[in-house]
PDB file of C-alpha atoms in Angstrom:
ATOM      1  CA  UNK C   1      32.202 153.200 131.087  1.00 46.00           C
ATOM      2  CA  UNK C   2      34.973 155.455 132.828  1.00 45.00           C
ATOM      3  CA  UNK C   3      37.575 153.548 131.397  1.00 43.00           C
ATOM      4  CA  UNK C   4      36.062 153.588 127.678  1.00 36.00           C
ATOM      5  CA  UNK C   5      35.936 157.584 127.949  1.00 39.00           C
ATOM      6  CA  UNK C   6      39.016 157.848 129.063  1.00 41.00           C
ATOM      7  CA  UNK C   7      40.122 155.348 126.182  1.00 32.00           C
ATOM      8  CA  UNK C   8      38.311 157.873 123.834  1.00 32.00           C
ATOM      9  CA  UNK C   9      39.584 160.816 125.189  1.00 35.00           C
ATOM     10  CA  UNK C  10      43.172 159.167 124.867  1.00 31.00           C
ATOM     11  CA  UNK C  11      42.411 158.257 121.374  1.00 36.00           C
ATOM     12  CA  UNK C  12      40.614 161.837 120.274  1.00 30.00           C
ATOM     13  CA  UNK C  13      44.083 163.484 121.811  1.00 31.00           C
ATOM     14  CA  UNK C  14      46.589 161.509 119.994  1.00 29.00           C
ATOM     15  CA  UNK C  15      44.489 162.113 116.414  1.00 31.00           C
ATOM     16  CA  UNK C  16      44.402 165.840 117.428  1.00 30.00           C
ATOM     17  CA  UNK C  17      48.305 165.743 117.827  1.00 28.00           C
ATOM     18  CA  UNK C  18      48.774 164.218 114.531  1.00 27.00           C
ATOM     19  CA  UNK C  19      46.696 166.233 113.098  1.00 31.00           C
ATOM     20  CA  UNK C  20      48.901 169.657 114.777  1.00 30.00           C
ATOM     21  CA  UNK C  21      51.955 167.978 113.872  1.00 29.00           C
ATOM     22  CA  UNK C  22      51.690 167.340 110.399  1.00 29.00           C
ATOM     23  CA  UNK C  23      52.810 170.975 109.002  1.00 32.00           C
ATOM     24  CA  UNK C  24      55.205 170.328 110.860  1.00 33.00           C
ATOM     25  CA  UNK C  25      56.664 166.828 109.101  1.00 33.00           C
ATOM     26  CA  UNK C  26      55.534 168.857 105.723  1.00 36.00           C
ATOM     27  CA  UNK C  27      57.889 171.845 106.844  1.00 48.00           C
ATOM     28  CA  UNK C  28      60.810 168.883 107.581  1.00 63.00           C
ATOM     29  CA  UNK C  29      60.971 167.816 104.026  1.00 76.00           C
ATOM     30  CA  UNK C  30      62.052 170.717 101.680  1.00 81.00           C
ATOM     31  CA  UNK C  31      61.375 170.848  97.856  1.00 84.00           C
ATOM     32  CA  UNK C  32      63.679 171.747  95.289  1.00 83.00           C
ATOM     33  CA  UNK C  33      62.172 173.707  92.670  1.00 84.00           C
ATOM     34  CA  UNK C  34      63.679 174.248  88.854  1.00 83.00           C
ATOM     35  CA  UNK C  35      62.427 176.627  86.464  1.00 82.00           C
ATOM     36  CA  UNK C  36      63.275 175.546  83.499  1.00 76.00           C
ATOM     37  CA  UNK C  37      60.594 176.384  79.821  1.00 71.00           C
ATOM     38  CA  UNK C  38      62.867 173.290  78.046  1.00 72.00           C
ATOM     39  CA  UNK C  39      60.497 170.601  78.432  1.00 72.00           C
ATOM     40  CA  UNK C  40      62.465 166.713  78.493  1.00 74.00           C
ATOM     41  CA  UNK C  41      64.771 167.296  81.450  1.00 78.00           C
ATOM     42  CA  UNK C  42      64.834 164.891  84.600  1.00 83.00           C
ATOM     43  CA  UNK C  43      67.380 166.528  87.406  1.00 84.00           C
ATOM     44  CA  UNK C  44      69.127 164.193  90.029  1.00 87.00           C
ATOM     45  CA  UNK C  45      69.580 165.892  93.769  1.00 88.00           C
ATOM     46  CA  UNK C  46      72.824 164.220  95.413  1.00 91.00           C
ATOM     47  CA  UNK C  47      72.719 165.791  99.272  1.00 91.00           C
ATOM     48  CA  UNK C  48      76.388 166.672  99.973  1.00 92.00           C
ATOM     49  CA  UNK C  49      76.003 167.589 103.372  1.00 92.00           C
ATOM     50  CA  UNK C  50      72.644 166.512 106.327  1.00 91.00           C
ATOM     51  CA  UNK C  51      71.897 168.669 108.813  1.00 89.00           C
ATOM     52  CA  UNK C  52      69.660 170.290 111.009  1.00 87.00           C
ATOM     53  CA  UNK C  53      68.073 173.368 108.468  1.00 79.00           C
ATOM     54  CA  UNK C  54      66.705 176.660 111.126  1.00 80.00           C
ATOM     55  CA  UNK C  55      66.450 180.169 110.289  1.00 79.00           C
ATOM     56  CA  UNK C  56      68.543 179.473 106.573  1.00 74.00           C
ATOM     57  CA  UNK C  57      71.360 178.268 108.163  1.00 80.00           C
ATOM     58  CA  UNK C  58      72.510 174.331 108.423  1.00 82.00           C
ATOM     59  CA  UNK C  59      74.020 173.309 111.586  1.00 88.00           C
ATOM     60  CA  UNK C  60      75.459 169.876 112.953  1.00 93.00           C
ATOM     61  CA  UNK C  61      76.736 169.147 109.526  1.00 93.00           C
ATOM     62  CA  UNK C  62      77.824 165.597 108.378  1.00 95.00           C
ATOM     63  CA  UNK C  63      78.212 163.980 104.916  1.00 95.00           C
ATOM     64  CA  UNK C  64      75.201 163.672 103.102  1.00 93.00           C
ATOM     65  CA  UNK C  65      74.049 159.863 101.214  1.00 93.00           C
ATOM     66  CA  UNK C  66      74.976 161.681  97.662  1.00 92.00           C
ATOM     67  CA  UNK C  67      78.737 161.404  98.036  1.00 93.00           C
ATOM     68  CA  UNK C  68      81.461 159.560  98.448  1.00 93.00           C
ATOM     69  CA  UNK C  69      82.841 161.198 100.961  1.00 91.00           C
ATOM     70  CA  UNK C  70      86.576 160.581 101.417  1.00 92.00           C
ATOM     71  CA  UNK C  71      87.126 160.640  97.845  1.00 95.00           C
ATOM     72  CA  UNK C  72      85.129 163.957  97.999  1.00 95.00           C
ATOM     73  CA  UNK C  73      88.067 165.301 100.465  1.00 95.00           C
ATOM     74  CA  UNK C  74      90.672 163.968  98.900  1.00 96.00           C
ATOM     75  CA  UNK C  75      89.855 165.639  95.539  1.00 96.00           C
ATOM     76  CA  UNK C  76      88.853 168.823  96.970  1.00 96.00           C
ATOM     77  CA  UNK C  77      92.291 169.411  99.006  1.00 96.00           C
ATOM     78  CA  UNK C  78      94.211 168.202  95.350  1.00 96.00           C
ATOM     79  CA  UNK C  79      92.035 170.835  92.982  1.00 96.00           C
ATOM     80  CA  UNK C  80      94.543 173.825  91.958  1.00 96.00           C
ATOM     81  CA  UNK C  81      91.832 176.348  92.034  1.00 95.00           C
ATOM     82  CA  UNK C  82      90.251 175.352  95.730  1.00 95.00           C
ATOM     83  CA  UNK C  83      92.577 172.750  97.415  1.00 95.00           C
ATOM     84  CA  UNK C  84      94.017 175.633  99.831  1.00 95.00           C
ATOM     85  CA  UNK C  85      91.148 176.164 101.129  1.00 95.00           C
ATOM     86  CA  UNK C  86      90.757 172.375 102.150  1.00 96.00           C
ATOM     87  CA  UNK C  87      94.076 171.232 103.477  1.00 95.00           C
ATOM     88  CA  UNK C  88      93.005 171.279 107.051  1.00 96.00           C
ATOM     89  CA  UNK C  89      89.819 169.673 106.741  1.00 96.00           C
ATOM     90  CA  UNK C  90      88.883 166.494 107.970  1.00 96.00           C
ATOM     91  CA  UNK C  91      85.146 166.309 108.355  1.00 96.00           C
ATOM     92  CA  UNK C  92      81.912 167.663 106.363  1.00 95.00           C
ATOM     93  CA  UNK C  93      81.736 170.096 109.025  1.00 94.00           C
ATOM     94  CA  UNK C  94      85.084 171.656 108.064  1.00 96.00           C
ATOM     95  CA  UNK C  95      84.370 171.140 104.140  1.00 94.00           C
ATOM     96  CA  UNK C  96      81.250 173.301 104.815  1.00 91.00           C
ATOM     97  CA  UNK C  97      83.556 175.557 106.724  1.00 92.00           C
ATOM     98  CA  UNK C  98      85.846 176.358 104.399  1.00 93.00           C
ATOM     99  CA  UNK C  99      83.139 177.101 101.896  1.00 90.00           C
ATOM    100  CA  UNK C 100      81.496 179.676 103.688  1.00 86.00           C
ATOM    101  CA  UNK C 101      81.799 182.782 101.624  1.00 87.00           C
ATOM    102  CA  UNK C 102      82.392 181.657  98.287  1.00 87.00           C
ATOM    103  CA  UNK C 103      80.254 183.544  95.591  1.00 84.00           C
ATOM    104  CA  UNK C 104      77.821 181.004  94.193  1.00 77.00           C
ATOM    105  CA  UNK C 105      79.198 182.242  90.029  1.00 79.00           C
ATOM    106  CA  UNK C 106      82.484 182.222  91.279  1.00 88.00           C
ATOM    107  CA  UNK C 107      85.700 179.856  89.323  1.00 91.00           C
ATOM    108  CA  UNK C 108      85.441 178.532  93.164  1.00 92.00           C
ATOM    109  CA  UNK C 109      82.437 177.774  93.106  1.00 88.00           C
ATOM    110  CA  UNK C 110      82.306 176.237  89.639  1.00 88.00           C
ATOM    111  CA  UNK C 111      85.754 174.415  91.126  1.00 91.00           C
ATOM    112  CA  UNK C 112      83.904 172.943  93.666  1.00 91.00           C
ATOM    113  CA  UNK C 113      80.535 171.810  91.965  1.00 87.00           C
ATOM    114  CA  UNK C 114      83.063 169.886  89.307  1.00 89.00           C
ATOM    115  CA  UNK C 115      85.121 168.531  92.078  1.00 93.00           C
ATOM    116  CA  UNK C 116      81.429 167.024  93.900  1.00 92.00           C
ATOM    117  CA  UNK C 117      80.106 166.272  90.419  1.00 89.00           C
ATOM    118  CA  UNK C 118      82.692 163.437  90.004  1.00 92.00           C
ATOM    119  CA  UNK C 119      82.528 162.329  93.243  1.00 94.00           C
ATOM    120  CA  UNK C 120      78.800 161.189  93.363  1.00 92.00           C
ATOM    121  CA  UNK C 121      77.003 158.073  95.272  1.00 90.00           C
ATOM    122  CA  UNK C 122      74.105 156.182  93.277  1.00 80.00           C
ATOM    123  CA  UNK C 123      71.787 158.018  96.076  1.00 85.00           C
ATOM    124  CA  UNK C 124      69.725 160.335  94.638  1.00 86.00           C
ATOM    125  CA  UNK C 125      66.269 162.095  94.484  1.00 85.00           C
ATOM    126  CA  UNK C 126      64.708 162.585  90.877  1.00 84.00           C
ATOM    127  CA  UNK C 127      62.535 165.550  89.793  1.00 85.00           C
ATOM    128  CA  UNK C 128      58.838 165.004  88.964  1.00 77.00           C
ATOM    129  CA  UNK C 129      58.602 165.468  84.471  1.00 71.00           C
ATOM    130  CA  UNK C 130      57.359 168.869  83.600  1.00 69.00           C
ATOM    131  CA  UNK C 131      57.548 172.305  81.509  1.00 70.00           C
ATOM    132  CA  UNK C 132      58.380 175.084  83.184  1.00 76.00           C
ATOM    133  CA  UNK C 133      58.261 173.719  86.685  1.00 85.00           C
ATOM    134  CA  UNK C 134      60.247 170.375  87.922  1.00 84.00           C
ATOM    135  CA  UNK C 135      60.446 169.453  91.639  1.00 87.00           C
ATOM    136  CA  UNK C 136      62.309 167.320  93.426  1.00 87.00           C
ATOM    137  CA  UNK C 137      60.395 166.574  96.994  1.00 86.00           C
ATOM    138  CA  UNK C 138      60.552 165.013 100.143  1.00 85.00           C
ATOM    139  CA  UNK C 139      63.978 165.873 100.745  1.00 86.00           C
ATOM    140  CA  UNK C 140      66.278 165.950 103.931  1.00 86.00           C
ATOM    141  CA  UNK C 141      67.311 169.310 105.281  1.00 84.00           C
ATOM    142  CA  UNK C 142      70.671 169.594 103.452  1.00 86.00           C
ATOM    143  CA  UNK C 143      72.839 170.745 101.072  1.00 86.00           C
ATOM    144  CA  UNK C 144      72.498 169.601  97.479  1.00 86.00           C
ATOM    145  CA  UNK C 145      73.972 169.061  94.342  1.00 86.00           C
ATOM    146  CA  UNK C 146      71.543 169.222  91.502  1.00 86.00           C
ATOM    147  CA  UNK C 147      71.779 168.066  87.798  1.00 83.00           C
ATOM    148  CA  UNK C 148      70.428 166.901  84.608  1.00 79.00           C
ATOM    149  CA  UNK C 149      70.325 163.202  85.034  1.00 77.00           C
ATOM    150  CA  UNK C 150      73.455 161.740  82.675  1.00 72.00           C
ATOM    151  CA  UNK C 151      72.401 160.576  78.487  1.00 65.00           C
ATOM    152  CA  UNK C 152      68.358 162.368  79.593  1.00 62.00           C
ATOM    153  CA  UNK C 153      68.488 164.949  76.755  1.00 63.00           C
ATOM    154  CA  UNK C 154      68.088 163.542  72.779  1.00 59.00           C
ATOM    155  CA  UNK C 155      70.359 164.178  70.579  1.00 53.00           C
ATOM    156  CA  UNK C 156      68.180 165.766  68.158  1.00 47.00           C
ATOM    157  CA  UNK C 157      66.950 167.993  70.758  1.00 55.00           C
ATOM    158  CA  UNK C 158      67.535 171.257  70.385  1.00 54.00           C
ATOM    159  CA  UNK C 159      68.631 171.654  74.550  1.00 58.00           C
ATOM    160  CA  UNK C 160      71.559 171.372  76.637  1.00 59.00           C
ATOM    161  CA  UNK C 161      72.467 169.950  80.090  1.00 60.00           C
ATOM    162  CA  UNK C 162      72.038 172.438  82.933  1.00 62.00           C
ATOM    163  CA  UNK C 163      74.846 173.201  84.491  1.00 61.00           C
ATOM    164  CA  UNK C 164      75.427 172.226  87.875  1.00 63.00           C
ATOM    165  CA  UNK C 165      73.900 173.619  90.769  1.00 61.00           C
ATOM    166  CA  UNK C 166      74.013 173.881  94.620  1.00 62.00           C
ATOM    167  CA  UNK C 167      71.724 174.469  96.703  1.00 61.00           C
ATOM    168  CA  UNK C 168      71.028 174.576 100.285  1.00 64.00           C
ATOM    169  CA  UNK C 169      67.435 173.484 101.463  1.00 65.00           C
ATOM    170  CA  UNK C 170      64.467 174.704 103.129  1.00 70.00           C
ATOM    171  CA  UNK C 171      62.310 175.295 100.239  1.00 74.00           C
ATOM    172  CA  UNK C 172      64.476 176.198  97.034  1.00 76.00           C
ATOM    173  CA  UNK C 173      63.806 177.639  93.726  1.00 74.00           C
ATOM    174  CA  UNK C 174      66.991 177.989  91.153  1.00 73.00           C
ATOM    175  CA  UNK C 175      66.666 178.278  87.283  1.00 72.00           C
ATOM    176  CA  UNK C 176      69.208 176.636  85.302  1.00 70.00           C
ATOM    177  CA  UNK C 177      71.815 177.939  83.196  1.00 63.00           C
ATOM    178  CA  UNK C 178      72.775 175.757  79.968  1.00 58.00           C
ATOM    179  CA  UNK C 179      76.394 174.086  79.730  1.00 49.00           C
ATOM    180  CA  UNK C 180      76.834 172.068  76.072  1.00 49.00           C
TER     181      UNK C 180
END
């Protein structure tokens, strides 16, 4: 009988833990939401960089599953608007780096999103369908390149791609800006 309580109270202690620990795993995998009234659109997350997300900032940075990563480099350090500031880096770490401080509507920035946006793995999260509301979930802390997936809006639809955005994750809400 001793060892059957004891089996219970094993048992009762491990469900509680789950049970405690599961905001937790929730709080682990950040969403990605897009505002967006157009209703057809289906957005593709590409993580550029993994990490571990605390307090808004990403630390222990390495190359995320969205990229190719050494073709990533190598086209960063050869674009004429950003490759200074990539011609010492050799790791994600130092891509991220070198980042740090550019304005997110800046020709840099827009440099740099272009530069990623060719230099995309097949991995990829897709957003749930919706109007007014997509959301890409379950996704590794991060840093992400999000866009309209490629041929998704009709021709005779009277929309246009979004253009490309980044965004680094804990929970994330951007609205789109149209690019024809």
């Amino acid at each position: 009988m001793k060892i059957l309580k004891r089996a219970l109270a094993t048992m009762l202690s491990l469900v509680m833990l789950l049970v405690f620990a599961l905001p937790a795993f929730a709080e682990d995998t950040p969403t990605i939401t897009i505002s967006n009234d157009a209703a057809g659109h289906t957005y593709e997350a590409y993580q550029i960089f993994t990490g571990d997300f605390s307090d808004g900032v990403l630390s222990n940075v390495a190359w995320g599953s969205g990229v190719n990563n050494s073709d990533l480099l190598t086209a960063l350090k050869k674009n004429t608007t950003v490759g200074s500031k990539f011609t010492l880096a050799t790791t994600a770490a130092d891509v991220a780096k070198a980042m740090n401080g550019i304005g997110k509507d800046s020709a840099e920035a827009k440099a740099i999103a272009q530069v990623v946006g060719q230099n995309l793995s097949g991995t990829k999260r897709i957003s749930t369908e919706g109007t007014g509301v997509y959301k890409i979930e379950g996704l590794a802390a991060g840093y992400y390149l999000v866009k309209d997936q490629d041929a998704s809006i009709k021709a005779n639809q009277d929309d246009s791609y979004t253009g490309i955005i980044l965004a680094v994750v804990g929970d994330t809400t951007v609205a789109p800006k149209g690019t024809t």
